[in-house]
Amino acid sequence: MSDLKLAYWPGCVSRGFTPELHGSMAQVAERLGIELVTLDRANCCGAGVIAEHNTELADTLNARTFALAQSTGLAMMNICSTCQGAQSECQQRLDADSAYRAHINEALAEEGLEYAKDKPGFENKNFLWVLVEDYGLDQLKAKVTRPVAGLRVGPFYGCYIIRPRHRIGYEDHPERDLYLERVIETLGGEVVEYDGARKCCGFPVITMNRETSLRQAGTHIGDALDAGADCLVTPCPLCHLNLDMQQPEAEKITGRELGLAVLHLPQLVGLALGFEPADLGMGKHIASTEWVEARLAGGVPV
Amino acid sequence: MPDYTLKVRRYQPESGEGAYWQEFKVDLDPDLSVLDGLLQVRDREDGSLVVRCSCRAAICGSCGMKINGRSTLGCKTQIAEAHEQANRRNGGTEPIVVEPMANMPVIKDLVTDMESTHWTKIRRVTPWLLPEGDPPEREYVVPPESMIDITQSMACIQCGACVSSCLSLEVDPEFIGPAALAKAYRFVGDPRDAEARGRLYDLAQDPHGIYDCTHCFSCVDACPKDVAPMDQIMRLRRIAGDDHDIDDVNNGRRHESAFTKIIEKKGTLDESLLLQESYAQGVKGKLIPTPGAIKGLVGSLPTAVRGLRTGKMRSLAKLIPGVHEKLPGDAQEHVQRIYTHAEEHREELNLYISGEEELEPEPDEAETPTPEAAIEPEPDEEGGR
């Protein structure tokens, strides 16, 4: 039994247009023995969009979420590359300047909250980082009951969890941009190398430049298919929206038939832990996951 | 001295052949650069290898190239570091991969055509001062602090590494791009320039302007001078939308303001309301669509129908804009108070300018080292002194 207990920020999209993410995370955490304390009063990270409007506002909103997590005495976990990136950016500014931090904390005082720099035990990590750094791949491997053997998985990180380099924590964790590959291998899958693994899904400009946005998504899916992928896996629900939900639209823009399943990270972990695809909400996806299911059932020759 | 292997993407157009890979062994001090390695190849092994360089000190911006897939300067990348990076996954003897910059035509070997993309795009943003009226008799006098804000964009050495790394340019060659937009900010933020609004209007309305940046941070990582072009693009958006109230045809400003307002009202994102408001913002109960709104809304319909069919969007809160619940208890009121506080101040902390605060030294660390400790020489790696 793991003794991991974490303050949990599910984010907005995991409860919005990708409800299967939040649902599968809850089940997978339970089976892994990770206790999650949901921060139900916490607010949106701003996704970089609120920072576009007013950086102080974004910093204060995220300071509030950190302070809520800190008041539980636990470290914090998110399940969205975009939350990770937007929150880390704010945290970097908050930690850099004590006068600025005091100014931001003024706005939190009325709620009885305060964000403290370097509070012992406090960190904010995506599930991917928690899995590798805190839970450990050995322990994960011991929990695998149905290895995803023969499944060819293309990693798709999402920009915000690997860039910018000065903010990701590579000094202490130099392999953070290789973790998805490690997890896929631990679960028994086969890593597919393709060009788009660390590129942009295009989601941030879907309402502003649909063509740029969908051409990015469609190109990466096509590249993964060309490299022989059965599916992609991503720790970012916003990437999932563009790669999965918009996949039929990306087909139209790129003029190419696609049809590649895109799994959320907890879903891939869940499959290896023995959950059925339906339990993990895979039926809610737009791009069919039947191929993945057939592969796991041994119905497709490797 | 250790051996390193460079795997270089060659292209010699006069040969009539296509591009090809060639490996070279170099014998180089680990502290020296990848560019030094390439120059050694040219001197000792193959005089036909073409690379552009001049200062070898990350000042001139001539030697932009891709090393192990990353856009950077050849002279600013230590060969030992590049070797380590090439071998992160397999830990073996993988070569250091060197290619010409991307998103621009290759002229020969590692030399790219900077004119057709980079310089053309730089000229696109009118990269000179447009002051009001006749110039003063002597120099323009401005308070020094009014120029601090643009020093970051002034640090650009025009190497093209950000252009090479840009993931938006990769799919949209017409995107004005990170270098040119950072340059645009250099003039928008200049207190002597009288055309800030005109510049912003132009860059906001262009479908390949400030709202075509996908916020991927590639240029931030690539820039050898910490210009952070993407941050400058976000500043341009902030000033265009919020200071100049420019309502662009790309729905960029509407998207940003709708997002911000939704979080003020609801605390978490109401996605269907965001979609509606990004295209057609409600004012006093009436929807005011942008020119592209109908197209945008109709374009997103098939996606919504598919979402309904699989169950992804099968709830009232996801279907009907505005039904989404706000935060529990008094949490939403506290979020609204945060808005009042932050909108009043709008403080923008730029760490490039302010730097990270020096930590108070711990009492024992603050002590002066003993004379012995102070003169203790570092043991030499090779054992000699």
XYZ file of C-alpha atoms in Angstrom:
687
model
C 0.000 0.000 0.000
C 1.325 3.369 -0.972
C 1.272 6.096 1.658
C 0.819 8.860 -0.882
C -1.831 11.378 0.057
C -2.157 14.431 -2.153
C -4.192 17.601 -2.510
C -5.826 17.123 -5.893
C -6.619 19.814 -8.460
C -8.526 18.128 -11.316
C -8.732 21.286 -13.460
C -11.687 22.439 -15.537
C -11.563 20.435 -18.766
C -11.237 17.084 -16.972
C -14.680 17.723 -15.535
C -15.952 19.484 -18.657
C -15.441 18.178 -22.174
C -13.162 15.278 -21.087
C -15.131 13.861 -18.125
C -13.545 10.447 -18.763
C -10.233 11.860 -17.514
C -11.420 12.842 -14.041
C -13.401 9.601 -13.778
C -10.510 7.352 -14.731
C -8.077 9.263 -12.508
C -10.248 8.666 -9.440
C -10.442 4.919 -10.074
C -6.784 4.534 -10.956
C -5.643 6.498 -7.891
C -7.714 4.253 -5.669
C -6.276 1.082 -7.160
C -2.736 2.471 -6.908
C -3.401 3.358 -3.293
C -2.959 7.102 -3.774
C -5.333 9.102 -1.622
C -6.628 12.237 -3.295
C -8.097 15.151 -1.360
C -9.964 17.210 -3.957
C -9.555 20.982 -3.770
C -13.193 21.703 -4.510
C -12.962 25.410 -3.702
C -10.019 25.975 -6.043
C -10.299 27.969 -9.260
C -9.190 27.720 -12.877
C -5.435 28.161 -13.509
C -6.158 30.679 -16.265
C -4.496 28.453 -18.888
C -2.175 31.291 -19.882
C -5.209 33.188 -21.208
C -5.883 35.164 -18.023
C -2.150 35.953 -17.868
C -2.540 37.375 -21.359
C -5.075 39.795 -19.870
C -3.421 40.569 -16.516
C -0.473 38.632 -15.062
C -1.172 39.801 -11.535
C -4.682 38.367 -11.760
C -3.371 34.993 -12.972
C -0.729 34.979 -10.242
C -3.279 35.727 -7.520
C -5.749 33.101 -8.736
C -3.041 30.439 -8.679
C -1.610 31.673 -5.372
C -5.106 31.009 -4.019
C -5.065 27.427 -5.309
C -1.581 26.852 -3.863
C -2.670 28.340 -0.532
C -5.721 26.047 -0.439
C -3.419 23.078 -1.077
C -0.922 24.298 1.521
C -3.676 24.552 4.115
C -4.151 20.770 3.808
C -0.472 20.216 4.622
C -0.172 18.013 1.534
C 1.684 18.240 -1.749
C -0.521 19.062 -4.734
C -1.241 17.054 -7.854
C -2.791 18.163 -11.155
C -3.773 16.099 -14.183
C -3.298 18.648 -16.932
C -0.089 19.791 -18.660
C -1.675 23.202 -19.152
C -2.505 23.583 -15.447
C 1.061 22.516 -14.682
C 2.531 25.115 -17.039
C 0.266 28.016 -16.118
C 0.631 27.321 -12.392
C 4.420 26.881 -12.554
C 4.735 30.182 -14.373
C 2.817 31.973 -11.634
C 4.688 30.127 -8.904
C 8.000 31.229 -10.402
C 6.986 34.895 -10.168
C 5.506 34.488 -6.686
C 8.701 32.840 -5.432
C 11.032 35.347 -7.056
C 10.037 38.448 -5.131
C 8.906 38.735 -1.503
C 7.336 42.181 -1.911
C 5.267 40.946 -4.848
C 4.280 37.841 -2.886
C 3.168 39.985 0.059
C 1.112 42.128 -2.321
C -0.587 39.048 -3.777
C -1.190 37.580 -0.328
C -3.076 40.751 0.647
C -5.775 39.685 -1.777
C -5.995 36.245 -0.154
C -6.048 37.428 3.453
C -9.789 37.901 3.707
C -10.335 34.228 2.957
C -7.756 33.370 5.617
C -5.307 32.074 3.019
C -1.639 32.708 2.435
C 0.796 31.311 -0.119
C 4.157 30.572 1.525
C 7.321 30.120 -0.502
C 9.272 26.905 0.102
C 6.713 25.506 2.509
C 8.093 22.095 3.528
C 6.357 19.274 1.700
C 4.576 21.516 -0.797
C 5.041 20.958 -4.515
C 2.694 21.037 -7.472
C 3.120 18.078 -9.808
C 1.303 16.545 -12.704
C 0.213 12.914 -12.251
C 2.988 11.915 -14.688
C 5.653 13.384 -12.401
C 4.018 11.938 -9.278
C 3.921 8.524 -10.893
C 7.626 8.474 -11.750
C 9.142 10.507 -8.923
C 6.965 9.807 -5.898
C 5.046 6.620 -6.578
C 7.911 4.990 -8.452
C 7.939 2.863 -11.569
C 8.885 -0.280 -9.600
C 5.793 0.026 -7.472
C 3.728 0.758 -10.566
C 5.122 -2.309 -12.296
C 4.178 -4.451 -9.299
C 0.573 -3.256 -9.656
C 0.286 -4.170 -13.341
C -2.085 -7.100 -13.769
C -2.625 -6.916 -17.512
C 0.459 -5.556 -19.293
C -0.456 -3.624 -22.423
C 1.813 -5.991 -24.320
C 2.070 -5.394 -28.029
C 0.335 -2.019 -27.797
C 2.283 0.547 -29.791
C 1.924 3.853 -27.989
C 3.046 7.289 -29.176
C 3.753 9.712 -26.308
C 2.258 13.203 -26.608
C 3.439 15.466 -23.797
C 1.782 18.823 -24.330
C 4.017 21.902 -24.453
C 3.491 23.177 -20.935
C 4.858 20.116 -19.169
C 8.221 20.189 -20.989
C 8.806 23.880 -21.811
C 10.208 26.406 -21.064
C 13.266 24.555 -19.825
C 14.088 27.078 -17.090
C 10.739 26.486 -15.406
C 10.210 22.737 -15.603
C 12.632 21.653 -12.863
C 15.110 19.802 -15.094
C 17.924 20.738 -12.675
C 16.502 18.298 -10.142
C 14.644 16.019 -12.561
C 16.557 15.998 -15.843
C 14.429 13.268 -17.417
C 11.017 14.850 -17.112
C 10.753 14.989 -20.888
C 11.274 11.226 -21.098
C 8.777 10.095 -18.451
C 5.965 9.119 -20.810
C 8.297 6.702 -22.593
C 9.295 5.228 -19.219
C 5.685 4.792 -18.142
C 4.666 3.171 -21.456
C 7.530 0.687 -21.097
C 6.708 -0.004 -17.454
C 3.125 -0.847 -18.397
C 4.397 -3.325 -20.976
C 3.709 -1.231 -24.073
C 5.965 -0.398 -26.972
C 7.085 3.213 -27.449
C 6.516 4.634 -30.916
C 9.025 7.299 -31.943
C 7.468 9.963 -34.159
C 8.058 13.594 -34.912
C 5.196 15.163 -32.978
C 5.711 13.770 -29.460
C 6.947 17.085 -28.052
C 5.232 19.470 -30.438
C 2.129 21.609 -30.033
C -1.373 20.134 -30.463
C -2.645 23.514 -31.682
C -5.466 23.821 -29.140
C -4.622 27.341 -27.885
C -5.568 28.875 -31.260
C -8.562 26.702 -32.162
C -10.959 29.670 -31.940
C -8.498 32.127 -33.475
C -6.809 30.297 -36.312
C -8.598 27.041 -36.912
C -6.420 26.134 -39.874
C -3.105 26.465 -37.965
C -4.608 24.649 -34.999
C -6.039 21.647 -36.844
C -3.089 21.360 -39.203
C -0.872 20.889 -36.147
C -3.145 18.227 -34.638
C -3.629 16.433 -37.960
C 0.076 16.425 -38.811
C 1.093 14.839 -35.508
C -1.625 12.191 -35.701
C -0.586 11.393 -39.270
C 3.082 11.138 -38.288
C 2.212 8.768 -35.427
C 0.134 6.608 -37.775
C 2.994 6.505 -40.279
C 5.291 5.348 -37.467
C 2.899 2.479 -36.708
C 1.174 3.764 -33.560
C -1.966 2.038 -32.246
C -2.730 5.043 -30.074
C -1.333 8.190 -28.464
C -1.183 8.866 -24.738
C -1.239 12.356 -23.245
C -1.160 13.911 -19.763
C -3.045 16.967 -21.094
C -6.834 17.135 -21.602
C -6.495 20.204 -23.824
C -4.245 18.255 -26.172
C -6.879 15.535 -25.988
C -9.535 17.982 -27.162
C -7.585 18.856 -30.288
C -6.191 15.388 -31.002
C -9.354 13.407 -30.235
C -12.452 15.612 -30.171
C -11.338 17.640 -33.197
C -9.796 14.707 -35.056
C -12.564 14.498 -37.688
C -12.099 18.225 -38.328
C -8.316 17.776 -38.531
C -8.968 15.126 -41.163
C -10.803 17.680 -43.276
C -7.988 20.243 -42.972
C -5.141 17.830 -43.679
C -7.108 15.922 -46.313
C -6.068 12.615 -44.888
C -7.970 9.803 -43.253
C -6.817 9.536 -39.643
C -8.604 7.481 -36.969
C -6.096 7.141 -34.147
C -7.190 6.566 -30.557
C -5.891 9.095 -28.038
C -5.730 7.943 -24.423
C -5.476 10.048 -21.301
C -2.529 8.977 -19.155
C -4.715 7.520 -16.345
C -6.591 5.466 -18.957
C -3.419 3.779 -20.199
C -2.359 3.106 -16.599
C -5.874 1.864 -15.852
C -5.854 -0.631 -18.721
C -2.640 -2.159 -17.343
C -4.170 -2.273 -13.872
C -6.946 -4.436 -15.270
C -9.784 -1.949 -15.728
C -12.072 -2.433 -18.699
C -12.060 0.276 -21.397
C -15.692 1.105 -20.642
C -14.886 1.708 -16.941
C -12.292 4.219 -18.059
C -14.769 6.121 -20.227
C -13.053 5.204 -23.461
C -16.428 4.945 -25.169
C -16.788 8.708 -24.757
C -13.883 9.401 -27.103
C -14.504 10.680 -30.601
C -11.725 8.673 -32.277
C -12.641 5.038 -31.782
C -10.603 3.070 -29.251
C -11.738 -0.275 -30.687
C -8.375 -0.937 -32.270
C -6.684 -0.573 -28.866
C -9.199 -2.920 -27.287
C -8.722 -5.458 -30.053
C -4.973 -5.263 -29.728
C -5.180 -5.864 -25.984
C -7.559 -8.769 -26.495
C -5.042 -10.276 -28.906
C -7.451 -9.791 -31.795
C -4.991 -7.890 -33.974
C -1.744 -9.536 -35.037
C 1.250 -7.598 -33.707
C 41.302 14.953 -25.760
C 38.076 13.025 -26.213
C 36.570 12.079 -29.535
C 33.090 13.156 -30.510
C 31.050 12.199 -33.526
C 29.125 14.811 -35.459
C 26.387 13.630 -37.787
C 25.888 16.529 -40.169
C 23.053 17.127 -42.606
C 24.874 18.011 -45.845
C 23.468 19.664 -48.931
C 25.682 20.655 -51.858
C 23.305 21.945 -54.544
C 25.933 22.129 -57.293
C 26.408 18.356 -57.044
C 22.855 17.833 -58.240
C 22.286 15.389 -55.374
C 19.730 15.733 -52.593
C 20.570 16.256 -48.930
C 22.404 13.479 -47.115
C 23.926 12.678 -43.709
C 27.663 12.456 -43.097
C 29.505 11.537 -39.906
C 32.770 13.118 -38.801
C 34.992 12.345 -35.824
C 36.405 15.349 -34.029
C 39.058 15.495 -31.351
C 38.092 18.343 -29.082
C 38.374 19.681 -25.557
C 34.946 19.059 -23.910
C 34.642 22.747 -23.030
C 34.747 23.780 -26.666
C 31.650 24.237 -28.796
C 29.848 22.313 -31.516
C 30.842 25.147 -33.858
C 34.506 24.549 -32.928
C 33.923 20.910 -33.862
C 32.518 21.864 -37.261
C 35.431 24.223 -37.912
C 37.831 21.403 -37.051
C 36.109 19.196 -39.630
C 36.436 21.945 -42.211
C 40.119 22.510 -41.412
C 41.278 18.927 -41.166
C 38.915 16.710 -43.063
C 36.526 18.312 -45.508
C 37.074 21.871 -46.714
C 33.740 21.791 -48.537
C 31.676 21.827 -45.309
C 29.847 25.140 -45.228
C 28.886 26.864 -41.995
C 28.239 30.553 -41.339
C 29.968 32.047 -38.303
C 31.858 35.070 -37.113
C 32.261 36.031 -33.443
C 32.169 32.539 -31.861
C 30.905 34.193 -28.655
C 27.107 34.319 -29.031
C 27.150 37.958 -29.992
C 26.889 38.103 -33.794
C 24.050 35.607 -34.273
C 25.539 33.999 -37.394
C 25.755 30.334 -36.443
C 22.108 29.405 -35.859
C 21.619 25.663 -36.394
C 19.777 22.669 -35.005
C 21.726 20.467 -32.599
C 20.019 17.231 -31.574
C 16.785 18.691 -32.875
C 17.027 21.909 -30.855
C 17.403 25.270 -32.556
C 20.296 27.172 -31.025
C 23.712 28.716 -31.712
C 26.580 26.370 -32.582
C 29.009 28.520 -30.623
C 26.881 28.537 -27.472
C 26.526 24.755 -27.222
C 29.341 22.883 -25.545
C 30.277 19.754 -27.419
C 30.355 17.620 -24.255
C 26.857 18.801 -23.357
C 25.594 18.074 -26.861
C 27.145 14.604 -26.689
C 25.468 13.931 -23.365
C 22.152 15.130 -24.727
C 22.415 12.913 -27.795
C 22.965 9.935 -25.505
C 20.296 10.550 -22.875
C 18.119 7.651 -23.830
C 20.500 4.975 -24.959
C 23.606 5.998 -23.017
C 25.773 4.668 -25.834
C 27.694 6.253 -28.613
C 25.025 8.130 -30.501
C 26.414 10.958 -32.649
C 25.620 14.630 -32.111
C 23.085 15.472 -34.821
C 23.682 18.819 -36.555
C 21.218 20.245 -39.074
C 20.526 23.586 -40.722
C 17.770 25.697 -39.154
C 14.179 24.783 -39.985
C 11.328 26.887 -41.396
C 13.653 28.463 -43.983
C 15.231 27.284 -47.237
C 18.689 25.704 -47.083
C 21.290 27.286 -49.372
C 24.150 24.899 -48.693
C 25.013 22.534 -45.819
C 24.303 24.474 -42.603
C 23.680 27.815 -44.292
C 20.043 28.860 -44.610
C 18.408 31.658 -46.531
C 17.635 34.229 -43.831
C 16.299 36.740 -46.368
C 13.240 34.914 -47.658
C 11.713 34.276 -44.251
C 13.456 36.013 -41.387
C 14.340 39.406 -42.829
C 11.177 39.641 -44.909
C 9.122 39.118 -41.760
C 11.227 41.581 -39.764
C 10.533 44.250 -42.399
C 6.827 43.338 -42.229
C 6.552 44.908 -38.747
C 8.061 48.311 -39.736
C 11.139 47.893 -37.550
C 11.983 51.527 -37.124
C 10.790 54.358 -34.961
C 7.738 56.313 -36.131
C 7.794 59.413 -33.911
C 5.218 62.150 -33.964
C 6.018 65.367 -35.764
C 9.435 66.665 -36.671
C 12.428 65.325 -34.800
C 13.718 67.493 -31.962
C 16.760 69.652 -32.578
C 18.851 67.477 -30.315
C 18.320 63.879 -29.183
C 14.972 62.588 -27.882
C 14.948 62.830 -24.117
C 13.072 60.064 -22.298
C 13.243 58.964 -18.671
C 15.536 55.901 -18.507
C 12.914 53.813 -16.671
C 10.496 54.161 -19.574
C 12.915 52.186 -21.762
C 13.637 49.349 -19.304
C 10.572 47.410 -20.360
C 11.799 46.961 -23.940
C 15.405 46.019 -23.138
C 14.450 42.343 -23.293
C 13.242 42.613 -26.894
C 16.263 44.787 -27.746
C 18.582 41.927 -26.741
C 17.715 40.070 -29.981
C 20.754 39.275 -32.158
C 18.696 38.201 -35.198
C 20.086 34.678 -35.237
C 16.807 33.096 -36.367
C 16.855 30.295 -33.773
C 13.320 31.184 -32.644
C 12.088 31.234 -36.232
C 13.625 27.800 -36.741
C 11.962 26.439 -33.594
C 8.494 27.929 -34.176
C 5.792 25.252 -34.281
C 3.195 27.622 -35.675
C 5.417 28.615 -38.610
C 5.897 24.934 -39.295
C 2.256 24.619 -40.333
C 1.607 28.236 -41.338
C 4.563 29.714 -43.233
C 2.720 33.038 -43.370
C 2.829 33.476 -39.574
C 4.742 36.679 -38.888
C 6.713 34.678 -36.372
C 8.481 35.098 -33.032
C 11.485 37.225 -34.032
C 9.484 39.810 -35.969
C 6.748 40.038 -33.334
C 9.326 40.493 -30.567
C 10.776 43.269 -32.717
C 7.288 44.767 -33.049
C 7.034 44.921 -29.276
C 10.350 46.763 -29.166
C 8.622 49.657 -30.971
C 5.161 49.346 -29.437
C 6.789 49.679 -26.013
C 9.059 52.557 -27.022
C 7.801 55.826 -25.478
C 9.095 57.799 -28.487
C 6.976 55.878 -30.993
C 3.684 57.503 -31.983
C 2.203 54.603 -33.933
C 1.690 51.987 -31.216
C -2.037 51.755 -31.862
C -1.635 51.454 -35.623
C 1.017 48.786 -35.214
C -1.158 46.821 -32.789
C -4.246 47.118 -34.953
C -2.299 45.765 -37.920
C -0.828 42.817 -35.988
C -4.126 41.944 -34.283
C -6.187 41.961 -37.490
C -3.692 39.953 -39.540
C -4.766 36.276 -39.419
C -1.068 35.444 -39.275
C -0.302 38.026 -36.593
C -0.274 37.966 -32.789
C -3.237 35.574 -32.527
C -1.547 32.925 -34.682
C 0.993 32.106 -31.934
C 0.099 28.776 -30.332
C 1.811 29.548 -27.028
C 4.137 26.517 -27.223
C 7.259 28.067 -25.605
C 9.577 26.672 -28.318
C 10.984 30.123 -29.082
C 11.500 30.806 -25.381
C 13.714 27.714 -25.157
C 15.523 28.393 -28.432
C 16.498 32.033 -27.870
C 20.164 32.298 -26.822
C 19.588 35.791 -25.435
C 16.488 35.252 -23.243
C 14.345 37.518 -25.376
C 11.413 35.143 -24.757
C 9.647 36.149 -27.993
C 6.426 34.420 -26.928
C 6.256 36.597 -23.798
C 6.568 39.665 -26.024
C 3.719 38.366 -28.207
C 1.562 37.958 -25.084
C 2.424 41.559 -24.121
C 1.326 42.698 -27.582
C -1.987 40.869 -27.073
C -2.425 42.417 -23.625
C -1.802 45.944 -24.869
C -3.879 45.497 -28.040
C -6.890 44.019 -26.264
C -6.883 45.684 -22.891
C -5.141 49.037 -23.330
C -6.292 49.805 -26.873
C -9.556 47.872 -26.907
C -8.836 46.447 -30.361
C -11.590 44.003 -31.305
C -9.839 41.806 -33.874
C -11.444 39.697 -36.604
C -9.599 36.618 -35.317
C -11.664 36.570 -32.076
C -8.422 36.759 -30.102
C -9.486 39.588 -27.849
C -12.999 38.153 -27.428
C -11.589 34.780 -26.448
C -9.338 36.327 -23.816
C -11.999 38.587 -22.323
C -14.682 35.868 -22.387
C -12.349 33.440 -20.612
C -11.432 36.012 -17.985
C -15.068 36.978 -17.338
C -16.227 33.374 -17.072
C -13.704 32.611 -14.325
C -14.808 35.731 -12.460
C -18.418 34.528 -12.590
C -17.952 30.779 -12.250
C -14.476 30.053 -10.889
C -13.916 27.198 -13.314
C -14.329 27.139 -17.063
C -17.776 26.945 -18.652
C -16.599 25.635 -22.015
C -19.817 26.077 -23.961
C -20.136 29.653 -22.739
C -16.512 30.239 -23.780
C -17.249 28.971 -27.263
C -20.333 31.123 -27.597
C -18.716 34.246 -26.190
C -15.485 33.852 -28.163
C -17.530 34.193 -31.304
C -20.477 36.304 -30.216
C -20.190 38.237 -27.002
C -23.333 39.106 -25.126
C -23.928 42.767 -24.342
C -27.030 43.540 -22.253
C -28.746 40.353 -23.261
C -27.984 40.693 -26.970
C -25.390 38.635 -28.753
C -23.053 40.746 -30.838
C -21.329 38.431 -33.310
C -17.969 39.144 -34.914
C -17.676 38.920 -38.698
C -16.242 35.418 -38.307
C -18.762 34.353 -35.666
C -21.314 32.553 -37.796
C -18.551 30.639 -39.568
C -16.882 29.823 -36.262
C -20.063 28.713 -34.538
C -21.249 26.654 -37.478
C -17.752 25.175 -37.756
C -17.906 23.938 -34.174
C -21.365 22.358 -34.545
C -20.258 18.978 -35.959
C -17.851 18.633 -33.028
C -20.667 19.325 -30.562
C -22.942 16.783 -32.245
C -20.224 14.138 -32.063
C -19.641 14.989 -28.398
C -23.327 14.528 -27.718
C -23.372 11.161 -29.441
C -20.514 9.653 -27.399
C -21.761 11.093 -24.126
C -18.847 13.475 -23.698
C -21.137 16.467 -23.654
C -24.341 14.847 -22.472
C -25.332 17.219 -19.678
C -27.179 20.499 -19.559
C -24.215 22.310 -18.027
C -22.040 21.307 -20.967
C -24.626 22.030 -23.629
C -26.239 25.242 -22.515
C -23.940 28.200 -22.049
C -24.187 29.637 -18.552
C -25.664 26.628 -16.706
C -22.211 25.635 -15.390
C -22.070 25.827 -11.570
C -19.995 28.377 -9.737
C -17.615 27.489 -6.899
C -19.183 26.216 -3.645
C -19.981 28.318 -0.566
C -18.393 31.746 -0.453
C -15.444 30.676 -2.634
C -16.799 32.514 -5.693
C -17.063 35.768 -3.755
C -13.416 35.418 -2.778
C -12.437 34.875 -6.414
C -14.366 38.030 -7.319
C -12.479 39.956 -4.636
C -9.230 38.770 -6.178
C -10.392 40.231 -9.483
C -11.101 43.609 -7.896
C -7.675 43.673 -6.265
C -5.708 42.542 -9.320
C -7.585 44.651 -11.867
C -6.892 47.730 -9.749
C -3.125 47.156 -9.728
C -2.330 45.165 -12.902
C 1.250 44.723 -11.729
C 3.445 42.987 -14.277
C 6.525 41.345 -12.818
C 9.091 40.640 -15.539
C 11.843 38.480 -14.083
C 14.149 39.291 -17.001
C 14.227 42.836 -15.682
C 13.754 42.450 -11.939
C 15.676 39.189 -11.596
C 15.110 36.657 -8.849
C 15.550 38.066 -5.372
C 18.785 37.215 -3.578
C 18.036 34.981 -0.627
C 19.071 36.156 2.819
C 22.159 34.069 3.544
C 21.874 31.659 6.443
C 23.957 32.902 9.414
C 26.584 30.155 9.124
C 26.892 30.543 5.336
C 27.378 34.263 5.775
C 30.558 33.794 7.785
C 33.814 34.605 6.070
C 35.609 31.408 5.097
C 38.682 30.523 7.087
C 41.968 31.429 5.358
C 42.769 27.738 4.803
C 39.438 27.062 3.159
C 39.761 30.154 1.053
C 43.118 29.193 -0.455
C 42.450 25.462 -0.784
C 43.006 24.824 -4.497
C 40.510 22.760 -6.484
C 41.966 19.329 -7.173
C 42.724 19.095 -10.855
C 40.754 16.504 -12.751
C 43.851 14.895 -14.168
C 45.554 14.738 -10.773
C 48.196 17.388 -11.427
C 48.397 20.744 -9.689
